[in-house]
Structures are given as C-alpha cells and as structure tokens.
Amino acid sequence: MSQLNERDTLVYKALTNGLKRFLEKNDKQKHFAEKLTKKFNEFYDSASISNTSILSRVEKLASDFALKCSNASLKVVTNSIYIEETRKNHKEETQKSKDKYFYGHKALALSENIFPKENSSQDLTSQNAYWKSFEDEYNKLPDQNFLTYFESLVYLLHKYTWCLPARTETDFLEVSLYDQSRITAALAACLYDFNDSTQIKAGKEEILLIEGDISGIQKFIYNPAFNGQELQDGIARRLRGRSFYLNLLLKTLTDYLTQKLNLYSINVLWATGGHFLVIAPNTETTKKKLNSASKIIQEWFWEEFRGALSLIIADLSVNMEQLKNFSVIRSHLGQITAKLKLQQFSTPLEIVDSSLDKAWQSSWVLEMQEDICCDTGRDISQNEIDVSNFYQKEEENPKLRSSHSLNFDRIGRVLIEAKTIQLRRNSEWNIENSKHIKMPKNKAEAEKKEQFSLGQWLIEFPKLKRCWLLSNNVEPVLGADLCLRIANHKNPEISFLSNNKTTSQGFEFLADAVATEKNETGRKQIVEFHKLAGKAKEAGAAEFLGVLRMDVDSLGYVFAKGFTEEKDKSIAKVANLSRMLDMFFTGYLNTLVDNHNLYITYAGGDDLFIVGAWNEVIDLAETINEKFKAYCGNNPSLHISGAVALCKGKYPIGRAAEESGELLDNKAKNLKYKNALAFMNKAIAWDDWPAVKDTAKKIIEGLEKGTVSRSFIYNLLALYNQYIDVSSRDQKKNTTAHLLLVPKFLYSLVRNVTDKNLCIELETMIHKQQAYLSVIAGYAALKTRSNSEKEKLKGVNDEQLSPK
C-alpha cells in the first residue's frame, strides 16, 4: 500500500479504533481483531502522529455524545425521542419502548431482519455468522491505494456496524458504532487542519458547518409541465428520471465540495431529501475555497435550471463542545438559510460581466427563444429542437422536448435494469461506445448515434467535473473512481464488493420499485399511469389512480426538541436518527412496493410520493404505517401521516400530487395528534382506520352476497351530508348528529339489508363510526364497482370521491 501522510493516519485511526475496541473486548471475536489489527498496521506503521492529543480529544468528545449502556446490544435510536402530548400513558409507553427494543447483530439488509426486537440477548450462532460475513467481505476490499481502501471501508462499516453500540475503553454507548466512528474521523480531520501551523484560523471556533438546501424540488418533480402535455404517454418515465436526477445532483454537489475543500467522504454527515451537511475545519483556506466553489455551483445552477431549482449554501462556525447540543446549532443554521433564501435571486445580478456586450452573452442572462419544451416549459435552443425532432421523427405528432426532458426520459428507461451508479471525477469520460450512452449536443451528433443504449446512460456535470454512469454492469467500468451498487428490492442483501482492487466501491439506497411490463421487443418498460388505473378495474373496483403522499409528523420539532436527555442531543445522535429514517424510505420501502401495481415517484428523507391502482395504494398506506411503527420500536412519539387523492388515469399527475399534498396538510395533519390518513376528503386517525375498514368490508361482503342493496351506500352518504357535523381537530369526540339520524338510518338498514345478523352487526359498527360514514360508504362503493357497471354513484360528488 502507498505511504500515508500524518492526517490520513490520524483519520484512519479515528475511524477504526472503536471497532478494534469492540472486537478486542469480545472473546469470541479476538481472532478477527488480531487479523484487522495486522491489516491496520500496514497503514499505522506508514506514518506517525506527532500530535496524539488530537485523537485523544476527539475520542473523548465522541464519548460524551451519548449515554452509557449496559451491554453490547444497541438500543433503538428512534426510542430516544419523546414528544410531550396529552395522550394517556404516553410518557410511560415511550419509556417502556425505549428500554424494550434493541437491534440484533445483523448485516444491513432490506428486510425486517433490521427491525428492532424486544429481546436484547444475542443468539451466539447468528453472531458467529455475522462476524464471519464481515470478515469475508473485508478481505475483498480494494486496497491499491489508501483513499480507495478508506472510502470502501466506510461503506463496509455502515453495512456491519450500524447495529453495534459505540465502544470506549470502558463502556458501551447508546449510539451506533458506525455513526460514532465516522463523526470521530471527520472531527479528527477538521481539528488536524485547524491546528496546522500553515493554516490561518478563521476564529476561535474549530469547526465550520456547511449546510446545503435545494429549493424548488416539489415543483421540479410534480409539475414538469404547465400546458397539459402531462397527459401523454411517457410522463411516468420522465418523473422517475427527474427524481433520480435530483438524488444524483445532491451526491454530485457533496462530492464536489469535499474534493474542493480537501476533505473525506465521512465529512458529509448526510445528503438526503434535498439537504446536505458537511463538517469542515474553520480556516481561512476553507472559507476561501468554499466561496469559490459556491460561486461555480450557483452559476451552474442558474445556467442549467433558470431558477426552477436553486441552492442555498449556509455556513456556521462552532466550537467542538457545541456539537453536544446540535438542536441549538440546527436552529441557527435554519435562521441563516431562511435569510439567504430571500436573497437567492440577487446572485445573478452580482456576477454578470459589467461590459454590456459581454453581459448579454453571459449564461446568467436568459436568452429568450421562439419555442419552448412541452415538458419543462423552458425556452429551448435550435440545437435542442434539432435533436428533439431527430429522436421523435417516427412519431405522428412529435412535441418539442429540451435536452433535459429527453435526458430524464432516458434515465427512466435505463433505471429499470440498472445495477450500479458509477462516478468519474472528470469533466469527460470516454467509455467504449460512449456515443450511444449520452445526450447529443446537436443534430450531427444525434445522426451518428442513430439510437440510444438501453443498458447504460451517462449523466454529465461538466462544470462540476463529474460524470455519472447509470449501468446494468455490476463490476466497475474502466475509468470509474467510485462504483455504487444500487441497494433496492433487486439487491436486498446489499452486495457491493467485486474482485476489482482499483476502484472504490460502495452502495446507494434508491427507492425505484415500479410496476413494469414487456414491450413489443420483449424489454421491460414502466407501466403508464392510465394502465395502473386499469389494474383497479381488473380487480372489480373503480378505475382510478391513487396518489399517495406521506411524511413523518412534526419531524422538525422531533429533531429540535425530541431528544430529552442532554447526551442524546449531540450531532452523532441526530446523524444516527436521520440515517435510519432515510433508510426506511429510500431502502426498505422498495420491498413493500415490489410486485404490485404501484410506482414510487419519489421517496427519501422522511417523505414519499407513490402512484398506483387506488385500491392497492390504500392498502400500501396502511402497511407503511404499520411497518414504520415497528421500525421505530413502537415509539408513540414517532408516527407518519398520509393522504390519498383519487384521479383518472390521464389526469395531470403533478396536479394530483398537489391535491394529495393539500389533503395531507389540511386534513391528516390538522387532527389534534396528526397520525392520520386523509381519504375521500376526510381525515381518519390511524387508530380508527381498522374499524372503518372492517365496517366497509362488512358492507362489501353483503353487496357481493346480495344481502345488501347498493341503495344502502347512497343512503349512508345522504345521511352523513344531511345530519352529521364533524369538527376538524378531534372528529370522533366532536361529532354532532341530528336527532333524525338514528331513525332514518335504522329505516334504511331494515329496507336494504336482508341478513338480520348483518343488520345487528352494522347497526353497532356504524353507530361507533358516525364521523366516518362518508368514507365507509365511498370505500365500499369504489371497491365493488364492477367492470360492466354503467351507473353513476348517486349522491357521491367529486369532493367526496376526488375523481378527476
């Protein structure tokens, strides 16, 4: 291996010392510790650390980041959260769950094996298998040079040490060994540079926190067109391409910044949901490099997106001790970001060349064109028009599409069978047959290509000197600096290492499960939205799409105030929680969507947007809620709300997403405790949903057997509209019924239900569910609408069923 400099050695020790201690204190794994130590010494002996106090200081600080625990079982990070509420026994339930659930010693995988278990004892047989797998994969790490080895090792530690408690010389800690190790290493790098005699300190504070926030994501994904062209085939592919592109954009920005600031990958604490946080040394050199890199990024953003997307980069100087209470730091960063958002569009005016002639040639100036892209609504150049016409020359009524639109479409196609995302840190990448795998710049280039490759696609960020190859190859491609294996439902065990010893290797969670079908050539393609609506009809239900939006309730408050213990408020604990939540949405969610008539448009951070056959979307929302509770160790302080809007198969999906979002904000999250599903223009607390669904199922069974008349459904809707008054904050307790409701309901029940036992059951069930009569009746009506049914749902208006 190559010779290391002092900083590399320091950072490497900081990353691996925790694991060494964990192994050395475990009698059954000492042989592995000895093997790792021997391997580590190849680096340790290559350089000495003159300033050992840096390592001692960061390790001492890291040990203060978490509470001590009694054994080698890691408590569930989500159960460190407690939100004060007025629910009965809420505090007691939270404390019980905190001391009850633990992670097993399991390699990271997209299955319920990573869910917390009630029993803290570890099975010896499974532990031996766990350490054996760790050792086998460690032997495969590429080790041609230190950075390749180091970058790959970080991913391996993520896979195997996410479930272990951090370890000091004497104690176990209530924080993941992986998060503790990477933050310790990041701080060591920062402190080394801050204390470097050749560096000028930017203040007394040692750390510079750099936060990035991409604005405009929702409109970028949900509203790609404003002129009705969403109705045509192919929008599903382009939406998927847009979502993936945003993930790649975030990775590109963080990779570019860490290289410019001379940092390591572990200095990126998180990069998800349009946000990233980087830990850097607070030196004048760092600030100068940050300003230079930010200017290049901002110019590229304006040139590429013309304001449709923008990036705010905020920075804050802090001392090491302040990292123990990250809630305060997060609040300060939020204030800085909010102020910068008010100034974001003043940047182009500041950078334009002062010379008038040159100014009008600058990329900061919007050059108006005669034609616009039907997908993005932006002006397109003559070169883009030529390329668009060339690739759509066989279509009857071709529409003008920008290079962005064609690019997103191609990404959506290639993603179906993609296995890796590979990075080259260069402005160009001359791959074999590259003329078939990237977007042409003009008609001449397009004519040389004739057709795109369906197996690979190159996504270029030339101004940031980054190229990403989306590929169906598992092995690294020649010239790649980093090969990330996609971790999804097709790779649930998260395999990522190959026999290649020269390229850094890791994995990337990607929520990309979609319904597919084979085209006329036998290749897989995404099922279009109107066909997904047809899947509901095939099941005997109404032919509607369901548009699902979900997110974790009050997450900002959770991060700011949820950690009640002082030692639970550290940057390590926040990073631990953020990573685990993101893994549920970007990783595990794939397994719930796979093999269904569903389509993940976007999932990451703490929210999701899924489209599919409405009946399957409703079932999925219920499943996600149940799995999320189990994933969080049944902590009542953490819960998720959702909303389902119904629409026709060719209704503009961006508009449907907005409507679903409005239902989520104005209905589900308007309940007193949130934790609800908004459906049929109504909010139903998740605790009430099983009873609502069971009541509807009883009616459905009666409709199928012929013991319940469909008129009963319409009568229920009429009774609800006429005689029920429900307040918005606590519907069940604040439901007011008119005195005529009961006699009119009983009259309808006797006339329309011929099974006496069912009559008795429905009377009891519906009496308890008065607040949800419209949902019960509407759900039953939609579920039993047969393929041949011509009648309209009398008494059911658009506002109740939301079909568009």
Short mmCIF file of C-alpha atoms in Angstrom, two decimals, residues 133-316:
data_model
loop_
_atom_site.label_atom_id
_atom_site.label_comp_id
_atom_site.label_asym_id
_atom_site.label_seq_id
_atom_site.Cartn_x
_atom_site.Cartn_y
_atom_site.Cartn_z
CA SER A 133 -19.61 -12.47 6.78
CA PHE A 134 -17.94 -9.26 7.95
CA GLU A 135 -14.51 -10.88 7.72
CA ASP A 136 -15.17 -12.40 4.29
CA GLU A 137 -16.25 -9.07 2.82
CA TYR A 138 -13.37 -7.25 4.49
CA ASN A 139 -10.96 -9.49 2.57
CA LYS A 140 -12.49 -8.25 -0.71
CA LEU A 141 -11.88 -4.55 -0.08
CA PRO A 142 -9.94 -2.79 -2.86
CA ASP A 143 -6.58 -1.75 -1.46
CA GLN A 144 -4.47 -0.43 -4.32
CA ASN A 145 -4.19 2.91 -2.51
CA PHE A 146 -5.33 4.34 0.79
CA LEU A 147 -8.22 6.53 -0.39
CA THR A 148 -9.75 3.69 -2.43
CA TYR A 149 -9.46 1.38 0.57
CA PHE A 150 -10.69 4.01 3.05
CA GLU A 151 -13.74 5.02 1.00
CA SER A 152 -14.78 1.37 0.55
CA LEU A 153 -14.17 0.56 4.22
CA VAL A 154 -16.62 3.29 5.26
CA TYR A 155 -19.39 1.53 3.30
CA LEU A 156 -18.45 -1.83 4.82
CA LEU A 157 -18.58 -0.34 8.32
CA HIS A 158 -22.02 1.05 7.50
CA LYS A 159 -23.22 -2.40 6.49
CA TYR A 160 -21.91 -4.21 9.56
CA THR A 161 -21.53 -1.73 12.42
CA TRP A 162 -24.81 0.19 12.08
CA CYS A 163 -26.29 -2.19 14.70
CA LEU A 164 -23.41 -2.15 17.23
CA PRO A 165 -23.12 0.28 20.14
CA ALA A 166 -20.12 2.58 20.14
CA ARG A 167 -17.34 1.49 22.46
CA THR A 168 -14.90 3.38 24.67
CA GLU A 169 -12.13 1.74 26.68
CA THR A 170 -14.57 1.04 29.49
CA ASP A 171 -18.17 1.43 28.33
CA PHE A 172 -20.73 0.79 25.64
CA LEU A 173 -22.66 3.85 24.40
CA GLU A 174 -26.24 4.36 23.21
CA VAL A 175 -25.26 5.42 19.71
CA SER A 176 -24.36 3.43 16.61
CA LEU A 177 -20.70 2.47 16.28
CA TYR A 178 -20.87 3.46 12.60
CA ASP A 179 -22.10 6.99 13.30
CA GLN A 180 -19.72 7.45 16.20
CA SER A 181 -16.75 6.27 14.12
CA ARG A 182 -17.43 8.43 11.07
CA ILE A 183 -18.06 11.58 13.11
CA THR A 184 -14.95 10.98 15.19
CA ALA A 185 -12.92 10.63 11.98
CA ALA A 186 -14.49 13.75 10.45
CA LEU A 187 -13.73 15.81 13.54
CA ALA A 188 -10.16 14.49 13.63
CA ALA A 189 -9.61 15.71 10.06
CA CYS A 190 -11.04 19.14 10.90
CA LEU A 191 -9.06 19.54 14.10
CA TYR A 192 -5.83 18.49 12.38
CA ASP A 193 -6.26 21.16 9.68
CA PHE A 194 -7.34 23.78 12.22
CA ASN A 195 -4.16 23.18 14.24
CA ASP A 196 -1.92 23.06 11.17
CA SER A 197 0.71 25.79 11.55
CA THR A 198 0.47 26.58 7.83
CA GLN A 199 -3.25 27.40 8.10
CA ILE A 200 -4.77 30.72 9.19
CA LYS A 201 -7.58 30.23 11.71
CA ALA A 202 -10.86 31.95 10.83
CA GLY A 203 -11.73 32.40 14.51
CA LYS A 204 -11.63 30.63 17.85
CA GLU A 205 -14.22 28.08 16.72
CA GLU A 206 -12.59 24.95 15.26
CA ILE A 207 -15.49 23.68 13.11
CA LEU A 208 -17.27 25.14 10.07
CA LEU A 209 -20.65 23.53 9.41
CA ILE A 210 -21.77 23.84 5.78
CA GLU A 211 -25.44 23.22 5.04
CA GLY A 212 -26.94 22.94 1.56
CA ASP A 213 -30.64 23.25 0.77
CA ILE A 214 -32.04 22.73 -2.75
CA SER A 215 -35.20 24.78 -3.28
CA GLY A 216 -37.95 24.03 -5.80
CA ILE A 217 -37.81 20.23 -5.57
CA GLN A 218 -41.55 19.63 -5.33
CA LYS A 219 -42.41 21.69 -8.40
CA PHE A 220 -39.45 20.24 -10.25
CA ILE A 221 -40.76 16.70 -9.71
CA TYR A 222 -44.51 17.12 -9.54
CA ASN A 223 -45.10 19.88 -12.10
CA PRO A 224 -42.83 19.23 -15.06
CA ALA A 225 -45.27 20.89 -17.43
CA PHE A 226 -47.83 23.64 -17.16
CA ASN A 227 -49.55 23.27 -20.52
CA GLY A 228 -51.36 19.93 -20.30
CA GLN A 229 -48.73 17.80 -22.03
CA GLU A 230 -48.52 15.57 -18.96
CA LEU A 231 -51.45 13.68 -20.43
CA GLN A 232 -49.30 11.88 -22.97
CA ASP A 233 -47.51 8.57 -22.57
CA GLY A 234 -44.02 8.69 -21.13
CA ILE A 235 -44.68 11.01 -18.17
CA ALA A 236 -44.08 8.09 -15.77
CA ARG A 237 -40.56 7.60 -17.14
CA ARG A 238 -39.73 11.29 -17.04
CA LEU A 239 -40.98 11.72 -13.48
CA ARG A 240 -38.83 8.82 -12.41
CA GLY A 241 -35.88 10.31 -14.27
CA ARG A 242 -36.38 13.65 -12.53
CA SER A 243 -36.48 12.08 -9.08
CA PHE A 244 -33.30 10.08 -9.73
CA TYR A 245 -31.55 13.11 -11.21
CA LEU A 246 -32.18 15.07 -8.00
CA ASN A 247 -30.60 12.30 -5.92
CA LEU A 248 -27.60 12.33 -8.23
CA LEU A 249 -27.41 16.12 -8.11
CA LEU A 250 -27.14 16.03 -4.32
CA LYS A 251 -24.36 13.43 -4.46
CA THR A 252 -22.53 15.46 -7.10
CA LEU A 253 -22.64 18.63 -5.00
CA THR A 254 -21.31 16.95 -1.85
CA ASP A 255 -18.61 15.05 -3.75
CA TYR A 256 -17.52 18.25 -5.50
CA LEU A 257 -17.41 20.24 -2.25
CA THR A 258 -15.47 17.62 -0.28
CA GLN A 259 -12.85 17.43 -3.03
CA LYS A 260 -12.56 21.22 -3.29
CA LEU A 261 -12.23 21.52 0.49
CA ASN A 262 -9.73 18.64 0.64
CA LEU A 263 -11.99 16.55 2.90
CA TYR A 264 -13.06 12.91 3.09
CA SER A 265 -16.39 11.27 2.28
CA ILE A 266 -17.02 10.88 6.03
CA ASN A 267 -17.13 14.69 6.33
CA VAL A 268 -20.57 14.56 4.67
CA LEU A 269 -22.84 13.86 7.62
CA TRP A 270 -25.94 13.45 5.48
CA ALA A 271 -27.17 14.17 1.98
CA THR A 272 -30.84 13.33 1.54
CA GLY A 273 -34.19 14.92 0.82
CA GLY A 274 -32.59 17.91 -0.91
CA HIS A 275 -30.35 18.76 2.08
CA PHE A 276 -26.75 18.08 2.98
CA LEU A 277 -24.45 18.86 5.90
CA VAL A 278 -20.65 18.94 5.67
CA ILE A 279 -18.22 19.25 8.60
CA ALA A 280 -15.11 21.27 7.71
CA PRO A 281 -12.23 22.99 9.53
CA ASN A 282 -12.80 26.67 10.32
CA THR A 283 -9.80 28.09 8.48
CA GLU A 284 -9.40 30.98 6.06
CA THR A 285 -8.34 28.49 3.36
CA THR A 286 -11.57 26.52 3.81
CA LYS A 287 -13.72 29.64 3.62
CA LYS A 288 -11.91 30.89 0.54
CA LYS A 289 -12.32 27.54 -1.21
CA LEU A 290 -15.97 27.36 -0.15
CA ASN A 291 -16.72 30.80 -1.61
CA SER A 292 -15.01 29.86 -4.88
CA ALA A 293 -16.82 26.52 -5.15
CA SER A 294 -20.17 28.12 -4.22
CA LYS A 295 -19.80 30.71 -6.98
CA ILE A 296 -19.19 27.98 -9.59
CA ILE A 297 -22.13 25.92 -8.28
CA GLN A 298 -24.50 28.90 -8.24
CA GLU A 299 -23.55 29.92 -11.77
CA TRP A 300 -24.10 26.35 -13.00
CA PHE A 301 -27.48 26.15 -11.23
CA TRP A 302 -28.71 29.29 -12.95
CA GLU A 303 -27.37 28.25 -16.33
CA GLU A 304 -28.86 24.76 -16.05
CA PHE A 305 -32.23 25.37 -14.36
CA ARG A 306 -33.01 29.07 -14.88
CA GLY A 307 -34.43 29.38 -11.36
CA ALA A 308 -36.54 26.19 -11.44
CA LEU A 309 -34.06 24.81 -8.90
CA SER A 310 -31.80 26.85 -6.65
CA LEU A 311 -29.24 26.04 -3.98
CA ILE A 312 -28.71 27.79 -0.67
CA ILE A 313 -25.33 27.18 0.97
CA ALA A 314 -25.13 28.38 4.57
CA ASP A 315 -22.18 28.06 6.93
CA LEU A 316 -21.78 28.44 10.67
#
